[in-house]
Amino acid sequence: MDIRIADNELRDDLIERFTRYVKIDTTSDRHSKTFPTTRNQFDLAYVLEKELKQLGINNVSIDENAFLIA
């Protein structure tokens, strides 16, 4: 395998993942009294949880504060 092809594939995968992550609205609500401050902040945690499980990491959890632990 040509290492440049592998590097390009890795780069493309990283760019695709990063782009997908930054599209998720995780903006905090400074007026909120809850934690996390918006329900949308769970969206990124759920995406990451799914991807970790697809990678074979099955010991993954998200707590009530949207902290993802793997």
mmCIF file of N, CA and C in Angstrom:
data_model
loop_
_atom_site.group_PDB
_atom_site.id
_atom_site.type_symbol
_atom_site.label_atom_id
_atom_site.label_comp_id
_atom_site.label_asym_id
_atom_site.label_seq_id
_atom_site.Cartn_x
_atom_site.Cartn_y
_atom_site.Cartn_z
ATOM 1 N N MET A 1 0.839 -1.177 0.000
ATOM 2 C CA MET A 1 0.000 0.000 0.000
ATOM 3 C C MET A 1 0.886 1.243 0.000
ATOM 4 N N ASP A 2 0.531 2.174 -0.823
ATOM 5 C CA ASP A 2 1.252 3.444 -0.882
ATOM 6 C C ASP A 2 0.902 4.260 0.356
ATOM 7 N N ILE A 3 1.910 4.644 1.131
ATOM 8 C CA ILE A 3 1.668 5.363 2.386
ATOM 9 C C ILE A 3 0.962 6.692 2.138
ATOM 10 N N ARG A 4 1.189 7.301 1.001
ATOM 11 C CA ARG A 4 0.523 8.581 0.714
ATOM 12 C C ARG A 4 -0.982 8.383 0.583
ATOM 13 N N ILE A 5 -1.396 7.255 0.029
ATOM 14 C CA ILE A 5 -2.830 6.972 -0.082
ATOM 15 C C ILE A 5 -3.424 6.817 1.316
ATOM 16 N N ALA A 6 -2.749 6.082 2.176
ATOM 17 C CA ALA A 6 -3.232 5.894 3.536
ATOM 18 C C ALA A 6 -3.308 7.238 4.257
ATOM 19 N N ASP A 7 -2.292 8.089 4.075
ATOM 20 C CA ASP A 7 -2.299 9.400 4.709
ATOM 21 C C ASP A 7 -3.474 10.233 4.207
ATOM 22 N N ASN A 8 -3.738 10.187 2.915
ATOM 23 C CA ASN A 8 -4.866 10.939 2.355
ATOM 24 C C ASN A 8 -6.192 10.409 2.883
ATOM 25 N N GLU A 9 -6.319 9.089 2.990
ATOM 26 C CA GLU A 9 -7.547 8.501 3.506
ATOM 27 C C GLU A 9 -7.761 8.895 4.970
ATOM 28 N N LEU A 10 -6.691 8.874 5.743
ATOM 29 C CA LEU A 10 -6.775 9.263 7.147
ATOM 30 C C LEU A 10 -7.144 10.744 7.252
ATOM 31 N N ARG A 11 -6.492 11.572 6.468
ATOM 32 C CA ARG A 11 -6.784 13.002 6.478
ATOM 33 C C ARG A 11 -8.247 13.253 6.119
ATOM 34 N N ASP A 12 -8.718 12.598 5.065
ATOM 35 C CA ASP A 12 -10.107 12.779 4.633
ATOM 36 C C ASP A 12 -11.086 12.334 5.714
ATOM 37 N N ASP A 13 -10.769 11.218 6.386
ATOM 38 C CA ASP A 13 -11.629 10.736 7.462
ATOM 39 C C ASP A 13 -11.648 11.727 8.626
ATOM 40 N N LEU A 14 -10.484 12.251 8.984
ATOM 41 C CA LEU A 14 -10.418 13.211 10.084
ATOM 42 C C LEU A 14 -11.170 14.491 9.757
ATOM 43 N N ILE A 15 -11.043 14.956 8.535
ATOM 44 C CA ILE A 15 -11.758 16.167 8.125
ATOM 45 C C ILE A 15 -13.264 15.926 8.157
ATOM 46 N N GLU A 16 -13.698 14.765 7.676
ATOM 47 C CA GLU A 16 -15.124 14.437 7.664
ATOM 48 C C GLU A 16 -15.669 14.371 9.085
ATOM 49 N N ARG A 17 -14.936 13.738 9.981
ATOM 50 C CA ARG A 17 -15.377 13.631 11.374
ATOM 51 C C ARG A 17 -15.437 15.012 12.030
ATOM 52 N N PHE A 18 -14.373 15.778 11.864
ATOM 53 C CA PHE A 18 -14.326 17.109 12.461
ATOM 54 C C PHE A 18 -15.488 17.964 11.964
ATOM 55 N N THR A 19 -15.740 17.924 10.668
ATOM 56 C CA THR A 19 -16.827 18.698 10.080
ATOM 57 C C THR A 19 -18.166 18.262 10.667
ATOM 58 N N ARG A 20 -18.355 16.966 10.832
ATOM 59 C CA ARG A 20 -19.595 16.451 11.418
ATOM 60 C C ARG A 20 -19.747 16.927 12.866
ATOM 61 N N TYR A 21 -18.654 16.917 13.619
ATOM 62 C CA TYR A 21 -18.708 17.329 15.021
ATOM 63 C C TYR A 21 -19.032 18.818 15.165
ATOM 64 N N VAL A 22 -18.390 19.658 14.367
ATOM 65 C CA VAL A 22 -18.599 21.099 14.540
ATOM 66 C C VAL A 22 -19.965 21.564 14.053
ATOM 67 N N LYS A 23 -20.656 20.729 13.295
ATOM 68 C CA LYS A 23 -22.015 21.078 12.860
ATOM 69 C C LYS A 23 -23.036 20.906 13.979
ATOM 70 N N ILE A 24 -22.657 20.218 15.025
ATOM 71 C CA ILE A 24 -23.563 19.984 16.152
ATOM 72 C C ILE A 24 -23.530 21.219 17.053
ATOM 73 N N ASP A 25 -24.684 21.810 17.264
ATOM 74 C CA ASP A 25 -24.787 23.019 18.073
ATOM 75 C C ASP A 25 -24.637 22.668 19.546
ATOM 76 N N THR A 26 -23.482 22.970 20.101
ATOM 77 C CA THR A 26 -23.223 22.705 21.514
ATOM 78 C C THR A 26 -23.042 24.003 22.302
ATOM 79 N N THR A 27 -23.522 25.099 21.736
ATOM 80 C CA THR A 27 -23.393 26.397 22.393
ATOM 81 C C THR A 27 -24.091 26.378 23.747
ATOM 82 N N SER A 28 -23.410 26.887 24.751
ATOM 83 C CA SER A 28 -23.983 26.963 26.090
ATOM 84 C C SER A 28 -25.005 28.082 26.173
ATOM 85 N N ASP A 29 -25.922 27.913 27.100
ATOM 86 C CA ASP A 29 -26.904 28.948 27.405
ATOM 87 C C ASP A 29 -26.488 29.581 28.726
ATOM 88 N N ARG A 30 -25.953 30.777 28.662
ATOM 89 C CA ARG A 30 -25.404 31.406 29.872
ATOM 90 C C ARG A 30 -26.480 31.728 30.915
ATOM 91 N N HIS A 31 -27.727 31.702 30.528
ATOM 92 C CA HIS A 31 -28.811 31.990 31.453
ATOM 93 C C HIS A 31 -29.412 30.725 32.073
ATOM 94 N N SER A 32 -28.972 29.590 31.607
ATOM 95 C CA SER A 32 -29.518 28.330 32.091
ATOM 96 C C SER A 32 -29.036 28.026 33.502
ATOM 97 N N LYS A 33 -29.893 27.375 34.246
ATOM 98 C CA LYS A 33 -29.535 26.918 35.598
ATOM 99 C C LYS A 33 -29.262 25.417 35.631
ATOM 100 N N THR A 34 -29.306 24.778 34.446
ATOM 101 C CA THR A 34 -29.089 23.337 34.363
ATOM 102 C C THR A 34 -27.686 23.036 33.857
ATOM 103 N N PHE A 35 -27.302 21.786 34.013
ATOM 104 C CA PHE A 35 -26.019 21.315 33.482
ATOM 105 C C PHE A 35 -26.238 19.968 32.848
ATOM 106 N N PRO A 36 -25.979 19.810 31.567
ATOM 107 C CA PRO A 36 -25.488 20.840 30.656
ATOM 108 C C PRO A 36 -26.536 21.934 30.462
ATOM 109 N N THR A 37 -26.108 23.026 29.907
ATOM 110 C CA THR A 37 -27.002 24.175 29.809
ATOM 111 C C THR A 37 -28.029 24.038 28.695
ATOM 112 N N THR A 38 -27.809 23.145 27.733
ATOM 113 C CA THR A 38 -28.807 22.868 26.695
ATOM 114 C C THR A 38 -28.858 21.363 26.446
ATOM 115 N N ARG A 39 -30.002 20.876 26.017
ATOM 116 C CA ARG A 39 -30.141 19.454 25.672
ATOM 117 C C ARG A 39 -29.303 19.114 24.441
ATOM 118 N N ASN A 40 -29.057 20.109 23.583
ATOM 119 C CA ASN A 40 -28.258 19.860 22.382
ATOM 120 C C ASN A 40 -26.852 19.385 22.708
ATOM 121 N N GLN A 41 -26.360 19.704 23.881
ATOM 122 C CA GLN A 41 -25.007 19.299 24.240
ATOM 123 C C GLN A 41 -24.887 17.782 24.381
ATOM 124 N N PHE A 42 -26.016 17.111 24.560
ATOM 125 C CA PHE A 42 -25.995 15.650 24.567
ATOM 126 C C PHE A 42 -25.787 15.097 23.158
ATOM 127 N N ASP A 43 -26.155 15.858 22.136
ATOM 128 C CA ASP A 43 -26.066 15.363 20.761
ATOM 129 C C ASP A 43 -24.646 14.937 20.399
ATOM 130 N N LEU A 44 -23.664 15.764 20.747
ATOM 131 C CA LEU A 44 -22.273 15.406 20.451
ATOM 132 C C LEU A 44 -21.860 14.169 21.240
ATOM 133 N N ALA A 45 -22.258 14.093 22.480
ATOM 134 C CA ALA A 45 -21.930 12.922 23.299
ATOM 135 C C ALA A 45 -22.492 11.648 22.686
ATOM 136 N N TYR A 46 -23.717 11.707 22.180
ATOM 137 C CA TYR A 46 -24.328 10.526 21.569
ATOM 138 C C TYR A 46 -23.599 10.108 20.291
ATOM 139 N N VAL A 47 -23.183 11.084 19.491
ATOM 140 C CA VAL A 47 -22.431 10.772 18.265
ATOM 141 C C VAL A 47 -21.112 10.098 18.622
ATOM 142 N N LEU A 48 -20.408 10.654 19.591
ATOM 143 C CA LEU A 48 -19.125 10.081 20.003
ATOM 144 C C LEU A 48 -19.305 8.691 20.613
ATOM 145 N N GLU A 49 -20.361 8.514 21.397
ATOM 146 C CA GLU A 49 -20.643 7.203 21.984
ATOM 147 C C GLU A 49 -20.837 6.153 20.880
ATOM 148 N N LYS A 50 -21.621 6.489 19.884
ATOM 149 C CA LYS A 50 -21.882 5.569 18.779
ATOM 150 C C LYS A 50 -20.593 5.214 18.044
ATOM 151 N N GLU A 51 -19.768 6.226 17.765
ATOM 152 C CA GLU A 51 -18.525 5.973 17.040
ATOM 153 C C GLU A 51 -17.555 5.132 17.856
ATOM 154 N N LEU A 52 -17.470 5.378 19.145
ATOM 155 C CA LEU A 52 -16.599 4.568 19.992
ATOM 156 C C LEU A 52 -17.043 3.109 20.000
ATOM 157 N N LYS A 53 -18.351 2.889 20.079
ATOM 158 C CA LYS A 53 -18.861 1.521 20.051
ATOM 159 C C LYS A 53 -18.597 0.853 18.705
ATOM 160 N N GLN A 54 -18.686 1.620 17.619
ATOM 161 C CA GLN A 54 -18.368 1.069 16.295
ATOM 162 C C GLN A 54 -16.898 0.687 16.191
ATOM 163 N N LEU A 55 -16.051 1.354 16.965
ATOM 164 C CA LEU A 55 -14.627 1.027 16.989
ATOM 165 C C LEU A 55 -14.321 -0.161 17.898
ATOM 166 N N GLY A 56 -15.361 -0.667 18.576
ATOM 167 C CA GLY A 56 -15.177 -1.826 19.435
ATOM 168 C C GLY A 56 -14.973 -1.485 20.898
ATOM 169 N N ILE A 57 -15.143 -0.224 21.257
ATOM 170 C CA ILE A 57 -15.027 0.183 22.651
ATOM 171 C C ILE A 57 -16.433 0.134 23.240
ATOM 172 N N ASN A 58 -16.715 -0.934 23.976
ATOM 173 C CA ASN A 58 -18.078 -1.161 24.453
ATOM 174 C C ASN A 58 -18.342 -0.603 25.833
ATOM 175 N N ASN A 59 -17.303 -0.302 26.576
ATOM 176 C CA ASN A 59 -17.481 0.246 27.917
ATOM 177 C C ASN A 59 -17.555 1.769 27.808
ATOM 178 N N VAL A 60 -18.689 2.257 27.314
ATOM 179 C CA VAL A 60 -18.909 3.683 27.081
ATOM 180 C C VAL A 60 -20.178 4.088 27.810
ATOM 181 N N SER A 61 -20.126 5.226 28.493
ATOM 182 C CA SER A 61 -21.326 5.712 29.161
ATOM 183 C C SER A 61 -21.383 7.234 29.085
ATOM 184 N N ILE A 62 -22.613 7.729 29.157
ATOM 185 C CA ILE A 62 -22.866 9.166 29.207
ATOM 186 C C ILE A 62 -23.683 9.409 30.467
ATOM 187 N N ASP A 63 -23.224 10.324 31.297
ATOM 188 C CA ASP A 63 -23.971 10.575 32.535
ATOM 189 C C ASP A 63 -24.985 11.700 32.345
ATOM 190 N N GLU A 64 -25.679 12.038 33.418
ATOM 191 C CA GLU A 64 -26.749 13.036 33.349
ATOM 192 C C GLU A 64 -26.251 14.441 33.039
ATOM 193 N N ASN A 65 -24.930 14.637 33.098
ATOM 194 C CA ASN A 65 -24.341 15.938 32.781
ATOM 195 C C ASN A 65 -23.702 15.973 31.401
ATOM 196 N N ALA A 66 -23.937 14.936 30.606
ATOM 197 C CA ALA A 66 -23.405 14.796 29.245
ATOM 198 C C ALA A 66 -21.915 14.502 29.222
ATOM 199 N N PHE A 67 -21.372 14.029 30.338
ATOM 200 C CA PHE A 67 -19.980 13.593 30.340
ATOM 201 C C PHE A 67 -19.908 12.210 29.736
ATOM 202 N N LEU A 68 -19.075 12.037 28.739
ATOM 203 C CA LEU A 68 -18.884 10.751 28.088
ATOM 204 C C LEU A 68 -17.634 10.112 28.676
ATOM 205 N N ILE A 69 -17.770 8.892 29.124
ATOM 206 C CA ILE A 69 -16.655 8.165 29.710
ATOM 207 C C ILE A 69 -16.467 6.871 28.943
ATOM 208 N N ALA A 70 -15.241 6.644 28.495
ATOM 209 C CA ALA A 70 -14.942 5.426 27.731
ATOM 210 C C ALA A 70 -13.641 4.821 28.223
#
